[in-house]
């Protein structure tokens, strides 16, 4: 007998019928003799609908009121699920984030959890109750209601699992696990039996979407075993742990990709020591997220710098660069749209040199031009034309044999 935290995402609680199914999955664990804490998201797309409602009133709602609005979504689900559990004869009680003792920093819209006071939850669990907690929300020391950023219910679940020293945290979702790449694009994509925290963190940051990156960070820091699994199927999902014991030998574990990338090149910059810091400090101050950066010194006195941004941020990026043209002292800006980022991820890269070279060779063989590159210990990202994106992913998936399941213990 142990303590299990179960988290159910929006699609898994999208209707009354689905909430009843969730109740059944919770009861199953309870019947196995476990203590259970359940974390839920808002029903279906209701967070999006709330955002849209606010937009009907103002383009720039205050972030405090947005948090007030969005936290209502999860509150609907906790009460309905708790009613469903009670109706089946189980002793359950629902809590908002603040009732559950989830304290956050004083930032609206994207707050980090700073502390969890688990006293109340522990008491309820000792009484044999099932605790149902609203995901994605917390409270500041000043008593202000905050949210953890879109997709943040995962983080609530993992943080609670860490604070309560749970034996396991199961993330139930509408897909059966973490795949080698997006199965909607690549037919041979395979569900991974396991993946390491570090690999998952890279994939989550590269937009893989199954898990909130901060949830993976928490899981790693507190060594919480995580499983991503289907809320409708019984099959095992993907186990996320320090070192995957389920998948072996593969150098590349997964491929992430993202379209709508733009390359911005600032040409004719005076090549001083502070050029780089000035330009990127200026962009950072305006909250523009720059991804891959390439600097090439063309002459002795002039340099140009290229970087990639999400296409949706291009307009603001150019506005900022133009506004600071004098201070930055450049000649012109060039932009290239319709690009995509394709990244390979795998812990095995640390001890296997030549993976990047192999990636470039595979892409070259398919006549795919690589426009930008960035690497980390366990990742290589390339920027290619958007039209080549799926072809690149398929070729890499094939070349690195990702559809083959390697030794399972
Ligand atoms: N309901 C919130 C969202 O849609 C939080 C979550 O689902 O994790 O982002
Ligand atoms: Mg999610």
Short mmCIF file of C-alpha atoms and ligand atoms in Angstrom, two decimals:
data_model
loop_
_atom_site.label_atom_id
_atom_site.label_comp_id
_atom_site.label_asym_id
_atom_site.label_seq_id
_atom_site.Cartn_x
_atom_site.Cartn_y
_atom_site.Cartn_z
CA UNK A 1 0.00 0.00 0.00
CA UNK A 2 1.33 3.40 -0.93
CA UNK A 3 0.41 6.90 -1.94
CA UNK A 4 -0.40 7.65 -5.53
CA UNK A 5 -1.00 11.00 -7.19
CA UNK A 6 -3.15 10.74 -10.30
CA UNK A 7 -3.50 13.66 -12.70
CA UNK A 8 -6.16 13.89 -15.39
CA UNK A 9 -5.87 16.45 -18.17
CA UNK A 10 -8.59 18.51 -19.82
CA UNK A 11 -9.58 16.03 -22.52
CA UNK A 12 -9.80 13.24 -19.94
CA UNK A 13 -12.40 15.21 -17.97
CA UNK A 14 -14.05 16.87 -20.99
CA UNK A 15 -17.60 15.63 -20.31
CA UNK A 16 -19.70 14.19 -17.50
CA UNK A 17 -19.24 10.76 -19.03
CA UNK A 18 -15.48 11.19 -19.00
CA UNK A 19 -15.52 12.42 -15.42
CA UNK A 20 -17.37 9.23 -14.48
CA UNK A 21 -14.66 7.24 -16.23
CA UNK A 22 -12.03 9.13 -14.24
CA UNK A 23 -13.89 8.36 -11.02
CA UNK A 24 -13.62 4.71 -11.96
CA UNK A 25 -9.84 4.99 -12.50
CA UNK A 26 -9.49 6.65 -9.10
CA UNK A 27 -11.60 4.02 -7.36
CA UNK A 28 -9.47 1.28 -8.90
CA UNK A 29 -6.37 2.63 -7.15
CA UNK A 30 -8.26 3.11 -3.91
CA UNK A 31 -9.46 -0.48 -4.07
CA UNK A 32 -5.88 -1.64 -4.49
CA UNK A 33 -5.37 -0.19 -1.02
CA UNK A 34 -3.54 3.00 -1.97
CA UNK A 35 -4.04 6.47 -0.61
CA UNK A 36 -5.01 8.64 -3.56
CA UNK A 37 -4.64 12.32 -4.36
CA UNK A 38 -6.22 13.35 -7.66
CA UNK A 39 -5.27 16.49 -9.58
CA UNK A 40 -7.49 17.64 -12.43
CA UNK A 41 -7.46 20.24 -15.19
CA UNK A 42 -10.39 22.31 -16.38
CA UNK A 43 -12.93 20.43 -18.51
CA UNK A 44 -12.02 20.11 -22.20
CA UNK A 45 -11.17 23.43 -23.77
CA UNK A 46 -12.82 25.48 -21.05
CA UNK A 47 -9.63 27.39 -20.20
CA UNK A 48 -9.49 28.54 -23.84
CA UNK A 49 -13.15 29.57 -23.66
CA UNK A 50 -12.47 31.63 -20.55
CA UNK A 51 -9.53 33.33 -22.28
CA UNK A 52 -11.81 34.11 -25.23
CA UNK A 53 -14.45 35.59 -22.92
CA UNK A 54 -11.89 37.94 -21.42
CA UNK A 55 -10.72 38.96 -24.90
CA UNK A 56 -14.29 39.96 -25.74
CA UNK A 57 -14.05 42.54 -22.98
CA UNK A 58 -10.50 43.76 -23.43
CA UNK A 59 -7.42 42.93 -25.46
CA UNK A 60 -5.27 43.44 -22.38
CA UNK A 61 -6.97 42.08 -19.31
CA UNK A 62 -5.01 42.53 -16.09
CA UNK A 63 -3.08 39.42 -15.18
CA UNK A 64 -4.57 39.32 -11.70
CA UNK A 65 -8.11 39.16 -13.07
CA UNK A 66 -7.05 36.57 -15.66
CA UNK A 67 -5.88 34.33 -12.83
CA UNK A 68 -9.14 34.94 -10.98
CA UNK A 69 -11.04 33.92 -14.11
CA UNK A 70 -8.97 30.94 -15.23
CA UNK A 71 -8.82 29.27 -11.83
CA UNK A 72 -12.60 28.81 -11.97
CA UNK A 73 -12.13 26.19 -14.70
CA UNK A 74 -10.41 23.67 -12.45
CA UNK A 75 -12.86 24.38 -9.64
CA UNK A 76 -15.69 23.06 -11.79
CA UNK A 77 -13.89 19.76 -12.35
CA UNK A 78 -12.85 19.12 -8.73
CA UNK A 79 -16.39 19.49 -7.46
CA UNK A 80 -17.95 17.34 -10.19
CA UNK A 81 -15.39 14.57 -9.82
CA UNK A 82 -15.78 14.60 -6.04
CA UNK A 83 -19.57 14.31 -6.42
CA UNK A 84 -19.04 11.37 -8.77
CA UNK A 85 -16.79 9.65 -6.21
CA UNK A 86 -19.20 10.31 -3.37
CA UNK A 87 -22.05 9.05 -5.48
CA UNK A 88 -20.21 5.75 -5.88
CA UNK A 89 -19.91 5.50 -2.11
CA UNK A 90 -16.37 6.82 -1.67
CA UNK A 91 -15.32 9.38 0.84
CA UNK A 92 -13.80 12.20 -1.20
CA UNK A 93 -13.21 15.89 -0.69
CA UNK A 94 -12.24 18.62 -3.16
CA UNK A 95 -9.74 21.42 -2.63
CA UNK A 96 -8.74 24.46 -4.61
CA UNK A 97 -4.99 25.05 -4.92
CA UNK A 98 -4.95 27.50 -2.04
CA UNK A 99 -6.98 25.18 0.20
CA UNK A 100 -4.50 22.44 -0.59
CA UNK A 101 -1.66 24.63 0.69
CA UNK A 102 0.01 25.32 -2.66
CA UNK A 103 2.02 28.51 -2.22
CA UNK A 104 3.56 30.33 -5.16
CA UNK A 105 5.72 33.33 -5.90
CA UNK A 106 3.98 36.63 -6.42
CA UNK A 107 3.62 36.54 -10.20
CA UNK A 108 0.37 36.29 -12.11
CA UNK A 109 -0.02 34.00 -15.09
CA UNK A 110 3.14 31.96 -14.74
CA UNK A 111 3.97 31.57 -11.06
CA UNK A 112 6.34 28.97 -9.64
CA UNK A 113 5.37 26.87 -6.64
CA UNK A 114 7.49 27.89 -3.65
CA UNK A 115 6.10 25.68 -0.91
CA UNK A 116 3.33 23.20 -0.20
CA UNK A 117 1.78 22.95 3.23
CA UNK A 118 0.60 19.36 3.18
CA UNK A 119 -0.85 19.22 6.72
CA UNK A 120 -4.49 19.32 5.67
CA UNK A 121 -4.13 16.85 2.83
CA UNK A 122 -2.26 14.42 5.06
CA UNK A 123 -5.00 14.61 7.66
CA UNK A 124 -7.67 13.81 5.08
CA UNK A 125 -5.63 10.94 3.68
CA UNK A 126 -5.18 9.54 7.19
CA UNK A 127 -8.95 9.60 7.55
CA UNK A 128 -9.12 7.41 4.43
CA UNK A 129 -10.45 10.15 2.18
CA UNK A 130 -9.64 10.68 -1.48
CA UNK A 131 -8.38 14.25 -1.95
CA UNK A 132 -9.26 15.94 -5.26
CA UNK A 133 -7.12 19.01 -5.92
CA UNK A 134 -7.48 21.71 -8.57
CA UNK A 135 -4.44 21.83 -10.82
CA UNK A 136 -2.72 24.92 -12.23
CA UNK A 137 -3.40 27.22 -9.27
CA UNK A 138 -1.93 28.44 -6.01
CA UNK A 139 -1.80 31.35 -3.63
CA UNK A 140 0.86 33.90 -2.76
CA UNK A 141 2.02 34.75 0.75
CA UNK A 142 -0.18 37.85 0.39
CA UNK A 143 -3.24 35.71 -0.32
CA UNK A 144 -3.42 36.45 -4.03
CA UNK A 145 -4.64 33.70 -6.35
CA UNK A 146 -2.13 32.72 -9.04
CA UNK A 147 -1.81 30.29 -11.93
CA UNK A 148 1.20 28.23 -12.99
CA UNK A 149 1.15 28.83 -16.74
CA UNK A 150 -0.81 26.95 -19.41
CA UNK A 151 -0.53 23.22 -18.93
CA UNK A 152 0.47 23.78 -15.31
CA UNK A 153 -1.73 21.08 -13.78
CA UNK A 154 1.06 18.60 -14.49
CA UNK A 155 3.28 20.68 -12.24
CA UNK A 156 0.67 20.72 -9.46
CA UNK A 157 0.53 16.94 -9.59
CA UNK A 158 4.27 16.38 -9.54
CA UNK A 159 4.85 19.01 -6.86
CA UNK A 160 2.19 17.41 -4.65
CA UNK A 161 3.71 13.98 -5.27
CA UNK A 162 7.11 15.35 -4.20
CA UNK A 163 5.76 17.14 -1.12
CA UNK A 164 3.70 14.14 0.00
CA UNK A 165 6.55 11.74 -0.86
CA UNK A 166 4.18 9.78 -3.06
CA UNK A 167 5.31 6.46 -4.44
CA UNK A 168 4.26 7.44 -7.93
CA UNK A 169 2.70 10.16 -10.03
CA UNK A 170 0.54 9.03 -12.94
CA UNK A 171 -0.27 11.59 -15.61
CA UNK A 172 -3.39 10.42 -17.43
CA UNK A 173 -3.94 11.95 -20.83
CA UNK A 174 -5.54 11.43 -24.24
CA UNK A 175 -2.47 9.74 -25.70
CA UNK A 176 -1.08 6.40 -24.49
CA UNK A 177 2.34 7.75 -23.58
CA UNK A 178 5.39 9.61 -24.87
CA UNK A 179 6.20 8.79 -28.48
CA UNK A 180 9.49 8.81 -30.37
CA UNK A 181 7.94 11.61 -32.40
CA UNK A 182 4.46 12.94 -33.13
CA UNK A 183 2.46 9.94 -34.45
CA UNK A 184 0.10 12.30 -36.27
CA UNK A 185 2.94 13.11 -38.66
CA UNK A 186 5.09 10.01 -38.65
CA UNK A 187 3.26 6.69 -38.96
CA UNK A 188 6.15 4.64 -37.61
CA UNK A 189 6.36 6.68 -34.39
CA UNK A 190 6.49 4.34 -31.42
CA UNK A 191 5.39 4.68 -27.83
CA UNK A 192 8.45 4.66 -25.60
CA UNK A 193 8.42 2.28 -22.64
CA UNK A 194 10.68 4.67 -20.78
CA UNK A 195 12.61 7.90 -21.05
CA UNK A 196 14.95 9.79 -18.72
CA UNK A 197 14.03 13.05 -16.98
CA UNK A 198 16.68 14.92 -18.94
CA UNK A 199 15.49 13.64 -22.29
CA UNK A 200 11.89 14.39 -21.39
CA UNK A 201 12.83 17.87 -20.26
CA UNK A 202 14.48 18.59 -23.62
CA UNK A 203 11.47 17.22 -25.51
CA UNK A 204 9.02 19.17 -23.33
CA UNK A 205 11.00 22.39 -23.84
CA UNK A 206 11.08 21.72 -27.56
CA UNK A 207 7.32 21.79 -27.53
CA UNK A 208 6.51 18.08 -27.37
CA UNK A 209 3.44 19.12 -25.38
CA UNK A 210 2.68 15.96 -23.41
CA UNK A 211 4.15 17.36 -20.22
CA UNK A 212 4.65 20.81 -18.74
CA UNK A 213 8.45 21.37 -18.62
CA UNK A 214 8.35 22.52 -14.99
CA UNK A 215 6.63 19.29 -14.01
CA UNK A 216 9.56 17.34 -15.44
CA UNK A 217 12.00 19.63 -13.64
CA UNK A 218 10.22 18.98 -10.33
CA UNK A 219 10.14 15.25 -10.97
CA UNK A 220 13.88 15.25 -11.61
CA UNK A 221 14.76 17.41 -8.62
CA UNK A 222 12.72 15.28 -6.23
CA UNK A 223 13.17 11.98 -8.08
CA UNK A 224 9.44 11.40 -8.45
CA UNK A 225 8.73 8.43 -10.73
CA UNK A 226 6.31 9.62 -13.39
CA UNK A 227 4.18 7.69 -15.80
CA UNK A 228 2.36 9.23 -18.76
CA UNK A 229 -0.55 6.99 -19.70
CA UNK A 230 -3.92 6.84 -21.35
CA UNK A 231 -7.02 7.66 -19.34
CA UNK A 232 -9.14 5.32 -21.45
CA UNK A 233 -6.85 2.36 -22.16
CA UNK A 234 -5.45 0.04 -19.52
CA UNK A 235 -2.05 -0.50 -21.14
CA UNK A 236 1.15 0.70 -19.47
CA UNK A 237 2.32 4.13 -20.53
CA UNK A 238 5.79 5.69 -20.58
CA UNK A 239 7.85 5.64 -17.42
CA UNK A 240 9.97 8.71 -16.79
CA UNK A 241 12.85 8.21 -14.40
CA UNK A 242 16.51 9.12 -13.86
CA UNK A 243 17.84 6.49 -16.24
CA UNK A 244 15.42 4.59 -18.38
CA UNK A 245 15.70 0.89 -17.62
CA UNK A 246 13.03 0.13 -20.19
CA UNK A 247 14.74 1.37 -23.33
CA UNK A 248 18.35 0.67 -24.08
CA UNK A 249 21.11 1.31 -26.54
CA UNK A 250 19.36 4.00 -28.46
CA UNK A 251 21.47 7.07 -28.97
CA UNK A 252 18.55 9.14 -30.14
CA UNK A 253 15.41 8.74 -28.05
CA UNK A 254 13.04 11.17 -29.65
CA UNK A 255 12.56 13.80 -32.35
CA UNK A 256 10.75 17.06 -31.73
CA UNK A 257 9.73 19.58 -34.33
CA UNK A 258 8.04 22.91 -34.57
CA UNK A 259 7.00 25.02 -37.56
CA UNK A 260 6.44 28.78 -37.81
CA UNK A 261 10.01 29.74 -37.09
CA UNK A 262 11.59 32.89 -38.53
CA UNK A 263 15.26 33.73 -38.90
CA UNK A 264 16.20 37.32 -38.25
CA UNK A 265 19.58 38.62 -39.39
CA UNK A 266 20.92 41.92 -38.16
CA UNK A 267 23.53 42.97 -40.72
CA UNK A 268 26.38 45.42 -40.55
CA UNK A 269 26.74 45.63 -36.80
CA UNK A 270 29.80 47.29 -35.38
CA UNK A 271 31.78 44.33 -34.09
CA UNK A 272 32.59 45.38 -30.56
CA UNK A 273 32.85 43.29 -27.45
CA UNK A 274 29.45 44.42 -26.22
CA UNK A 275 27.51 44.05 -29.49
CA UNK A 276 26.05 40.67 -28.57
CA UNK A 277 25.09 41.61 -25.06
CA UNK A 278 23.51 44.91 -26.13
CA UNK A 279 21.29 43.36 -28.77
CA UNK A 280 20.10 40.41 -26.71
CA UNK A 281 19.63 42.43 -23.54
CA UNK A 282 17.43 44.79 -25.52
CA UNK A 283 15.32 41.92 -26.86
CA UNK A 284 15.14 40.19 -23.48
CA UNK A 285 13.94 43.37 -21.79
CA UNK A 286 11.05 43.42 -24.25
CA UNK A 287 10.30 39.79 -23.39
CA UNK A 288 11.23 38.46 -26.80
CA UNK A 289 12.27 34.85 -26.65
CA UNK A 290 15.25 34.24 -28.88
CA UNK A 291 16.20 30.67 -29.66
CA UNK A 292 19.18 29.75 -31.85
CA UNK A 293 21.86 32.42 -32.24
CA UNK A 294 24.61 32.56 -34.84
CA UNK A 295 27.25 35.27 -35.09
CA UNK A 296 29.49 35.54 -38.07
CA UNK A 297 32.22 38.13 -38.35
CA UNK A 298 32.35 39.17 -41.97
CA UNK A 299 35.09 41.76 -41.89
CA UNK A 300 37.25 43.23 -39.23
CA UNK A 301 34.92 46.00 -38.21
CA UNK A 302 31.47 44.66 -39.15
CA UNK A 303 29.59 41.63 -37.99
CA UNK A 304 26.16 40.15 -38.51
CA UNK A 305 24.07 38.19 -36.08
CA UNK A 306 21.27 35.77 -36.94
CA UNK A 307 18.78 34.38 -34.51
CA UNK A 308 15.54 32.48 -34.67
CA UNK A 309 12.24 33.51 -33.11
CA UNK A 310 8.72 32.18 -33.28
CA UNK A 311 7.02 33.74 -36.30
CA UNK A 312 4.31 35.15 -34.04
CA UNK A 313 7.00 37.21 -32.29
CA UNK A 314 8.53 38.57 -35.51
CA UNK A 315 6.55 41.78 -35.71
CA UNK A 316 7.51 42.81 -32.20
CA UNK A 317 11.09 41.73 -32.71
CA UNK A 318 11.47 43.97 -35.75
CA UNK A 319 9.72 46.83 -33.94
CA UNK A 320 12.16 46.58 -31.05
CA UNK A 321 15.19 46.38 -33.35
CA UNK A 322 13.99 49.42 -35.29
CA UNK A 323 13.25 51.37 -32.17
CA UNK A 324 16.81 50.82 -30.91
CA UNK A 325 18.50 51.15 -34.31
CA UNK A 326 20.75 54.01 -33.24
CA UNK A 327 21.90 52.38 -30.05
CA UNK A 328 22.47 49.02 -31.72
CA UNK A 329 24.22 50.62 -34.70
CA UNK A 330 23.45 48.20 -37.52
CA UNK A 331 22.86 48.63 -41.25
CA UNK A 332 19.80 46.53 -41.96
CA UNK A 333 17.55 43.69 -40.86
CA UNK A 334 16.77 40.67 -43.03
CA UNK A 335 14.13 38.10 -42.18
CA UNK A 336 13.30 34.68 -43.51
CA UNK A 337 9.93 33.14 -42.76
CA UNK A 338 8.44 29.69 -43.17
CA UNK A 339 11.19 27.84 -41.37
CA UNK A 340 10.93 24.95 -38.93
CA UNK A 341 13.04 23.51 -36.15
CA UNK A 342 13.79 19.79 -36.09
CA UNK A 343 15.64 18.41 -33.05
CA UNK A 344 16.97 15.03 -32.06
CA UNK A 345 17.23 14.22 -28.35
CA UNK A 346 18.98 11.41 -26.51
CA UNK A 347 21.22 10.95 -23.45
CA UNK A 348 23.39 8.52 -25.43
CA UNK A 349 24.80 11.47 -27.37
CA UNK A 350 27.04 12.39 -24.45
CA UNK A 351 29.17 9.32 -24.97
CA UNK A 352 28.74 8.97 -28.73
CA UNK A 353 30.47 11.64 -30.78
CA UNK A 354 29.41 12.08 -34.37
CA UNK A 355 25.65 12.09 -33.83
CA UNK A 356 25.32 15.65 -35.16
CA UNK A 357 27.44 14.69 -38.17
CA UNK A 358 25.18 11.76 -38.85
CA UNK A 359 22.12 13.97 -38.59
CA UNK A 360 23.55 16.42 -41.14
CA UNK A 361 24.47 13.56 -43.47
CA UNK A 362 20.92 12.16 -43.33
CA UNK A 363 19.46 15.58 -44.09
CA UNK A 364 21.95 16.22 -46.91
CA UNK A 365 21.08 12.92 -48.49
CA UNK A 366 17.45 14.03 -48.61
CA UNK A 367 18.49 17.35 -50.11
CA UNK A 368 17.40 19.24 -47.04
CA UNK A 369 19.29 22.42 -46.42
CA UNK A 370 20.22 23.14 -42.81
CA UNK A 371 19.98 26.87 -42.08
CA UNK A 372 20.89 27.02 -38.43
CA UNK A 373 22.20 24.60 -35.84
CA UNK A 374 22.40 24.49 -32.07
CA UNK A 375 23.49 21.71 -29.78
CA UNK A 376 23.45 20.78 -26.12
CA UNK A 377 24.86 17.69 -24.45
CA UNK A 378 21.86 15.62 -25.35
CA UNK A 379 20.26 17.51 -28.23
CA UNK A 380 20.94 18.73 -31.75
CA UNK A 381 18.51 21.25 -33.25
CA UNK A 382 18.46 22.27 -36.89
CA UNK A 383 16.44 24.92 -38.65
CA UNK A 384 15.18 23.86 -42.09
CA UNK A 385 12.56 25.05 -44.56
CA UNK A 386 9.04 24.45 -43.29
CA UNK A 387 8.28 22.41 -46.41
CA UNK A 388 11.08 20.00 -45.51
CA UNK A 389 10.05 19.56 -41.89
CA UNK A 390 8.09 16.31 -42.04
CA UNK A 391 10.48 14.81 -44.59
CA UNK A 392 13.38 15.59 -42.25
CA UNK A 393 11.65 14.06 -39.24
CA UNK A 394 10.76 10.91 -41.18
CA UNK A 395 14.28 10.51 -42.53
CA UNK A 396 15.84 10.96 -39.07
CA UNK A 397 13.31 8.67 -37.43
CA UNK A 398 14.27 6.05 -39.96
CA UNK A 399 18.03 6.58 -39.88
CA UNK A 400 18.25 6.44 -36.09
CA UNK A 401 15.93 3.42 -36.03
CA UNK A 402 13.49 4.92 -33.60
CA UNK A 403 10.65 2.62 -34.51
CA UNK A 404 12.63 -0.37 -33.26
CA UNK A 405 12.09 -1.28 -29.64
CA UNK A 406 15.44 -2.16 -28.12
CA UNK A 407 16.11 -4.55 -25.29
CA UNK A 408 13.51 -4.45 -22.54
CA UNK A 409 14.45 -5.97 -19.23
N1 LIG B 1 -6.44 24.29 -17.59
C1 LIG B 1 -5.11 24.81 -17.73
C2 LIG B 1 -4.72 24.93 -19.18
O1 LIG B 1 -5.47 24.63 -20.06
C3 LIG B 1 -4.09 24.02 -16.99
C4 LIG B 1 -3.90 22.61 -17.44
O2 LIG B 1 -4.77 22.05 -18.12
O3 LIG B 1 -2.90 22.01 -17.12
O4 LIG B 1 -3.63 25.37 -19.48
MG1 LIG B 2 -1.34 19.22 -20.47
#
